[in-house]
Amino acid sequence: MTIKEKQEEVIEEFSAFDDWMDKYSLLIELGNELDSFDEAYRQEQNLIDGCQSKVWLHAELKDGKIDFQGDSDAIIVKGIVALLLRVLSGHTPDEILENDLFFIDEIGLKEHLSPTRSNGLVAMVKQMKAYALAFKAKQG
Amino acid sequence: MTIKEKQEEVIEEFSAFDDWMDKYSLLIELGNELDSFDEAYRQEQNLIDGCQSKVWLHAELKDGKIDFQGDSDAIIVKGIVALLLRVLSGHTPDEILENDLFFIDEIGLKEHLSPTRSNGLVAMVKQMKAYALAFKAKQG
Amino acid sequence: MAFDIQNIRDDFPILGQKVNGKPLVYLDNAATTQKPVSVIEAEANVYRTINSNIHRGVHHLSNVCTEVFEDVRQKVKDFINAPSSDEVIFTRGTTESVNLLAASFGETFLNPGDEIILTEMEHHSNIVPWQLLAQRKGVTIKVVPVTDGGELDMQALGEMLNEKTRLISVAHISNVMGTINPVREIVALAHAAEIPVMIDGAQAIHHVPVDVQALDCDFYVFSGHKMYAPTGVGVFYGKRKWLEQMNPYQGGGEMIDKVSFSGTTFNDLPYKFEAGTPNYAGIIGLGAAIDYLKQNHLEEIWNYEHQLFEYALDKMKSVSGIRFVGEAAQHTSVISFLLGNSHPFDVGTLLDKLGFALRTGHHCAQPLMDRFGIPGTVRASFAFYNTKEEVDHLVEALIRVGTMLG
Amino acid sequence: MAFDIQNIRDDFPILGQKVNGKPLVYLDNAATTQKPVSVIEAEANVYRTINSNIHRGVHHLSNVCTEVFEDVRQKVKDFINAPSSDEVIFTRGTTESVNLLAASFGETFLNPGDEIILTEMEHHSNIVPWQLLAQRKGVTIKVVPVTDGGELDMQALGEMLNEKTRLISVAHISNVMGTINPVREIVALAHAAEIPVMIDGAQAIHHVPVDVQALDCDFYVFSGHKMYAPTGVGVFYGKRKWLEQMNPYQGGGEMIDKVSFSGTTFNDLPYKFEAGTPNYAGIIGLGAAIDYLKQNHLEEIWNYEHQLFEYALDKMKSVSGIRFVGEAAQHTSVISFLLGNSHPFDVGTLLDKLGFALRTGHHCAQPLMDRFGIPGTVRASFAFYNTKEEVDHLVEALIRVGTMLG
Ligand SMILES: Cc1ncc(COP(=O)(O)O)c(C=O)c1O
Ligand SMILES: Cc1ncc(COP(=O)(O)O)c(C=O)c1O
């Protein structure tokens, strides 16, 4: 699936819910189900301290595709991290750089990615793009 | 004339004028006519610096009565100084301390004696009362 | 006279809002309070009718505006029972007031090796100014520990006082836990050793009676925006004997007597500490806030708040897994808690979706968080426009949120 | 698009006032400006609809309020064409901005024997902070003289620069004389010697185009209340390279990253310089003021003001006995004058009775008064809501007052 298709899939899943609390239940579920973060990567340089919550992010290039791992100490943030990983992990640097992230807006979680929110997510998305740039440069 | 009678006389004189400009013309006239201030007394300790205008005040006790002299570098202030001298000069410390100054309000010049005005007049009235207190103490 | 909560609520236009489709329940009063119409209009009316730069004007508007402005100084003086309005200095807020003291008192009286005493429950605004000063001046900061129950360890405080101590600076009420500190005792203790005391009244000024003469404190500071007044307004009260000795704070218009390049002399109190055009419209709003509080009978407001707090604490205890942070005997209407092992951010975010405005995080009191070994708390802080029904709804919401977060 | 003065005046509710039974003619704009309805309402609406303490909140109101607040930083950045909104710091006013620089730049970069350059036409707010710093730090202040015509002696300035010079701080426009100083040349001269320049833009920001990148100045400061915005708001712009090196200014909430008693780290720009709850409602009012100015087309406003100034100067020349203080070639709409030998207080008082609001006195520029050997001036300062008719009435009034004072 392309990044675009994955985003549409997420939007589809969330569209089932009218009520905020149901959406957040799903996020919590996604957060709980997220693959556990490799403790070896829980290091200072992988930490994004959003003041309200912490986010960890690790990235590796495997066969030309970026494999992201992420975590957060807040379960709702972790749920959003899970969505971001699902959409972006396993894609090439170019794909990641070319695609806009429109699903966050569409499913009504935009506020969590506002620069005035101090949950670490804005910085995380920036960091994911930065990894893509860096790996692209390395590949030449 | 008592201080009270003098005040009523001043009010009477000003009551002839409805228009502000006429009242101020009279003040300017009074300022111009004020007995010239003895230059020997134009000293730092007799100066009240009101920031917007300066006031000089000198007081002497003669036969149990206080003789005030005053001056200002602004003619309107000097006019008000002239009124204050006319009302209070030549009275005993007790008379000065016992009498309220109601004429300023009545003739509509209250604003010039507000503590937020920086023309030196509030401080001058305080100073006149302070002289009365001091002379009274001296007389025993 | 009965305290009519519906009338009160009608005075605060914002309270009628819906948030996320739910009626707003505003419980973030320790961060900032809402404003009654009379305050909003007082400030707007300055601009509509009397706006003019204050002091030294010869024209009508300037004089009227100056008088209304200076009246507020009188109102503040009365509100805190200061001996003189010359001791009431307007600032931008509590934070600026503390910085004023650190700068002026610090520059005048402190020398390398001197000590000042703070507490573990201080707001960053009563910590960092002193740390910056300590760096500049080589001063040492001592910290009074907080007990498990969220109170000051008074014995430790007593033992810290010594001949090098120059100042104690302490919160009247903790912004995290609502603990009311025994400030009168602290002042007595300090004065016995001839040490002055600053009280950070940001969380106290509108919740408990503040009488600076009864407290006998040397300095008392607070913010307007936390007492139903506009933002950008604060008060610094200081005893005349200190203010007269202290170096001026900032330079500029107003605070001078005469300026020349060969030497400048300073204005009298309070102006010596007020450089530049003050936030006079905001300050006039503060005057309206004081009037509003008095019209609604301070005693009744405080009683109502206290009842509401007791009611809330009692009800909230029933929420399964709730843990309170700070359970001091003397307490105002601020309740910090954690819900099981849930992250405060999660609790706050879900409550927001249900219409509740609560604050989460470290509340600018990281040393206190470190003391309790927690990253933050969820904080519900009540004002006299909150209701028992709101408390009931909060408790229902907490149960729901607790279940969701497992 | 025609500049419709009647529409403009209708936007400013205060202008319809009567004073002493006469229509108000407000010519004290250099002291503070009046506010359009949109500014008054923007501030009031914060309290009616979104009021909540900004930053770090998880709830709706706090987020909305933060976004609206941070939008203003963007608007200010655009208004002065700053490279980044991180370089835009909010303060209480020009005075606080200058004190911020004196404290932070001063503590970081100045040492005994260093020199800073000011001018004889500075406002006290750009003199006294430096005098206080000079005392603390053993720094010397050099003063650029003013010519008889009210301009800076640029040659003298050039000769003052030397290897000890650390900073030049100069008004963009004189608040007494309206002189527009050649700030771009000053910056070029200073930068040739690697000396940074602060520009006090209090009288310029709303009267002439200000582009901090074109000016290439290192710091630019101004007040909201002089540009149709609320009181208690100021801006401090600084180049990132300086801001990053400079020590923080005040300590408190917001400006920190992590606080502990063993060591505190500071937040990124711009927050490093913003301690405590800012005057966010006032700052949102500043945003509305910028919007208002842009909606009314800045170019047209400036043109109109310039025409009005030329008209006023020309008409006022006809008043017998009038003496102007400062007749620089480059000039904004500020006119200082004396009427024969009359005391400015008398002139101002009589004008007030005729409905005119003018400022008299030293205008917080005593060194300039000393320079001209006068106790003060009468100052008429115009804004774009003033009219030619008002000028005509002023001239009539001046003639009348001149006759009365003889
Ligand atoms: C105890 C205490 N001190 C100081 C402050 C800082 O107040 P401000 O941000 O209004 O300067 C606060 C506000 O959060 C507080 O609660
Ligand atoms: C040139 C100049 N600098 C500084 C100031 C001080 O501004 P504020 O009082 O708003 O801090 C003024 C205002 O009078 C001014 O005209």
Coordinates of N, CA and C and ligand atoms in Angstrom, one line a residue, chain C residues 53 252-254 275-278, chain D residues 30-32 92-98 121-126 170-176 198 200-204 221-226 232-234 363-364 379, ligand 2:
Chain C
N53 N -2.2 59.1 28.2 CA -1.1 58.7 29.1 C -1.1 59.5 30.4
G252 N 13.8 54.6 33.4 CA 13.0 55.0 32.3 C 12.1 56.2 32.7
G253 N 11.1 56.5 32.0 CA 10.2 57.5 32.3 C 9.5 57.2 33.6
E254 N 8.9 58.2 34.3 CA 8.2 58.1 35.5 C 9.0 57.9 36.8
A275 N 9.0 52.1 36.1 CA 9.6 52.8 34.9 C 8.7 52.6 33.7
G276 N 8.5 53.6 33.0 CA 7.8 53.5 31.7 C 6.3 53.6 31.9
T277 N 5.6 53.8 30.8 CA 4.1 53.8 30.8 C 3.6 52.5 31.4
P278 N 2.8 52.6 32.5 CA 2.3 51.4 33.1 C 1.1 50.9 32.3
Chain D
A30 N 1.8 61.4 20.6 CA 3.2 60.9 20.9 C 3.2 60.3 22.3
A31 N 2.3 60.7 23.2 CA 2.3 60.1 24.6 C 1.6 58.8 24.5
T32 N 0.4 58.8 24.0 CA -0.3 57.5 23.7 C -1.3 57.8 22.6
R92 N 6.6 44.6 28.3 CA 5.6 45.5 28.9 C 5.5 46.8 28.1
G93 N 6.6 47.1 27.4 CA 6.6 48.4 26.7 C 8.1 48.7 26.2
T94 N 8.3 49.8 25.6 CA 9.6 50.2 25.1 C 10.6 50.2 26.3
T95 N 10.1 50.8 27.4 CA 11.0 50.9 28.6 C 11.5 49.6 29.0
E96 N 10.6 48.6 29.1 CA 11.0 47.3 29.6 C 12.0 46.7 28.5
S97 N 11.7 46.9 27.2 CA 12.6 46.4 26.2 C 14.0 46.9 26.3
V98 N 14.1 48.2 26.6 CA 15.5 48.8 26.8 C 16.1 48.2 28.0
M121 N 19.2 63.5 22.4 CA 17.7 63.6 22.2 C 17.0 62.3 22.7
E122 N 17.7 61.4 23.4 CA 17.0 60.2 23.9 C 15.9 60.5 24.9
H123 N 14.9 59.7 24.9 CA 13.9 59.6 25.9 C 14.5 59.0 27.2
H124 N 14.1 59.4 28.4 CA 14.7 58.9 29.6 C 14.8 57.4 29.6
S125 N 13.8 56.8 28.9 CA 13.8 55.3 28.9 C 15.0 54.7 28.1
N126 N 15.6 55.5 27.3 CA 16.8 55.1 26.6 C 18.1 55.7 27.2
V170 N 19.9 54.4 20.0 CA 19.5 55.7 19.5 C 18.0 55.6 19.1
A171 N 17.3 56.7 19.3 CA 15.9 56.8 18.9 C 15.8 56.9 17.4
H172 N 14.9 56.1 16.8 CA 14.6 56.2 15.4 C 14.0 57.6 15.1
I173 N 13.1 58.0 16.0 CA 12.4 59.4 15.8 C 12.4 60.0 17.2
S174 N 12.7 61.3 17.3 CA 12.7 62.0 18.6 C 11.2 62.2 19.0
N175 N 10.9 61.9 20.3 CA 9.6 62.1 20.7 C 9.3 63.6 21.0
V176 N 10.3 64.4 21.1 CA 10.1 65.8 21.3 C 10.0 66.6 20.0
M198 N 21.1 49.4 18.8 CA 19.7 49.3 19.2 C 18.9 50.5 18.8
D200 N 15.4 52.7 19.2 CA 14.2 52.9 20.0 C 13.2 53.4 19.0
G201 N 12.3 52.5 18.7 CA 11.3 52.8 17.6 C 10.0 53.3 18.2
A202 N 9.9 53.7 19.4 CA 8.6 54.0 20.1 C 7.8 55.0 19.2
Q203 N 8.5 56.0 18.6 CA 7.8 57.1 17.9 C 7.8 56.8 16.4
A204 N 8.4 55.6 16.0 CA 8.5 55.4 14.5 C 7.6 54.3 14.0
V221 N 13.1 48.2 19.3 CA 12.1 48.1 20.4 C 11.0 49.1 20.2
F222 N 9.8 48.8 20.6 CA 8.7 49.7 20.6 C 7.5 49.3 21.6
S223 N 6.6 50.2 21.7 CA 5.4 50.0 22.6 C 4.1 49.8 21.8
G224 N 3.3 49.0 22.3 CA 2.0 48.8 21.7 C 1.1 50.0 21.8
H225 N 1.1 50.6 23.0 CA 0.1 51.7 23.3 C 0.3 52.9 22.4
K226 N 1.5 53.1 21.8 CA 1.7 54.2 20.9 C 1.4 53.9 19.5
G232 N 0.5 48.2 28.3 CA 1.1 47.0 28.9 C 1.7 46.0 27.9
V233 N 2.0 46.4 26.7 CA 2.5 45.6 25.6 C 3.7 46.2 24.9
G234 N 4.8 45.5 24.8 CA 5.9 46.1 24.1 C 6.5 45.0 23.3
H363 N 8.8 66.2 28.4 CA 8.6 65.0 27.6 C 9.6 63.9 27.9
C364 N 10.0 63.8 29.1 CA 10.9 62.7 29.5 C 12.2 62.8 28.7
R379 N 3.8 70.5 23.0 CA 4.0 69.5 21.9 C 2.6 69.1 21.3
Ligands
LIG2 C1 11.3 57.7 22.0 C2 10.6 57.0 23.2 N1 11.3 56.1 23.8 C3 10.7 55.4 24.9 C4 9.5 55.7 25.3 C5 8.9 55.0 26.5 O1 7.8 54.2 26.1 P1 7.0 53.5 27.2 O2 6.6 54.5 28.3 O3 5.8 53.0 26.5 O4 7.8 52.4 27.8 C6 8.8 56.7 24.7 C7 7.4 57.1 25.1 O5 7.2 58.1 25.6 C8 9.4 57.4 23.6 O6 8.7 58.4 22.9

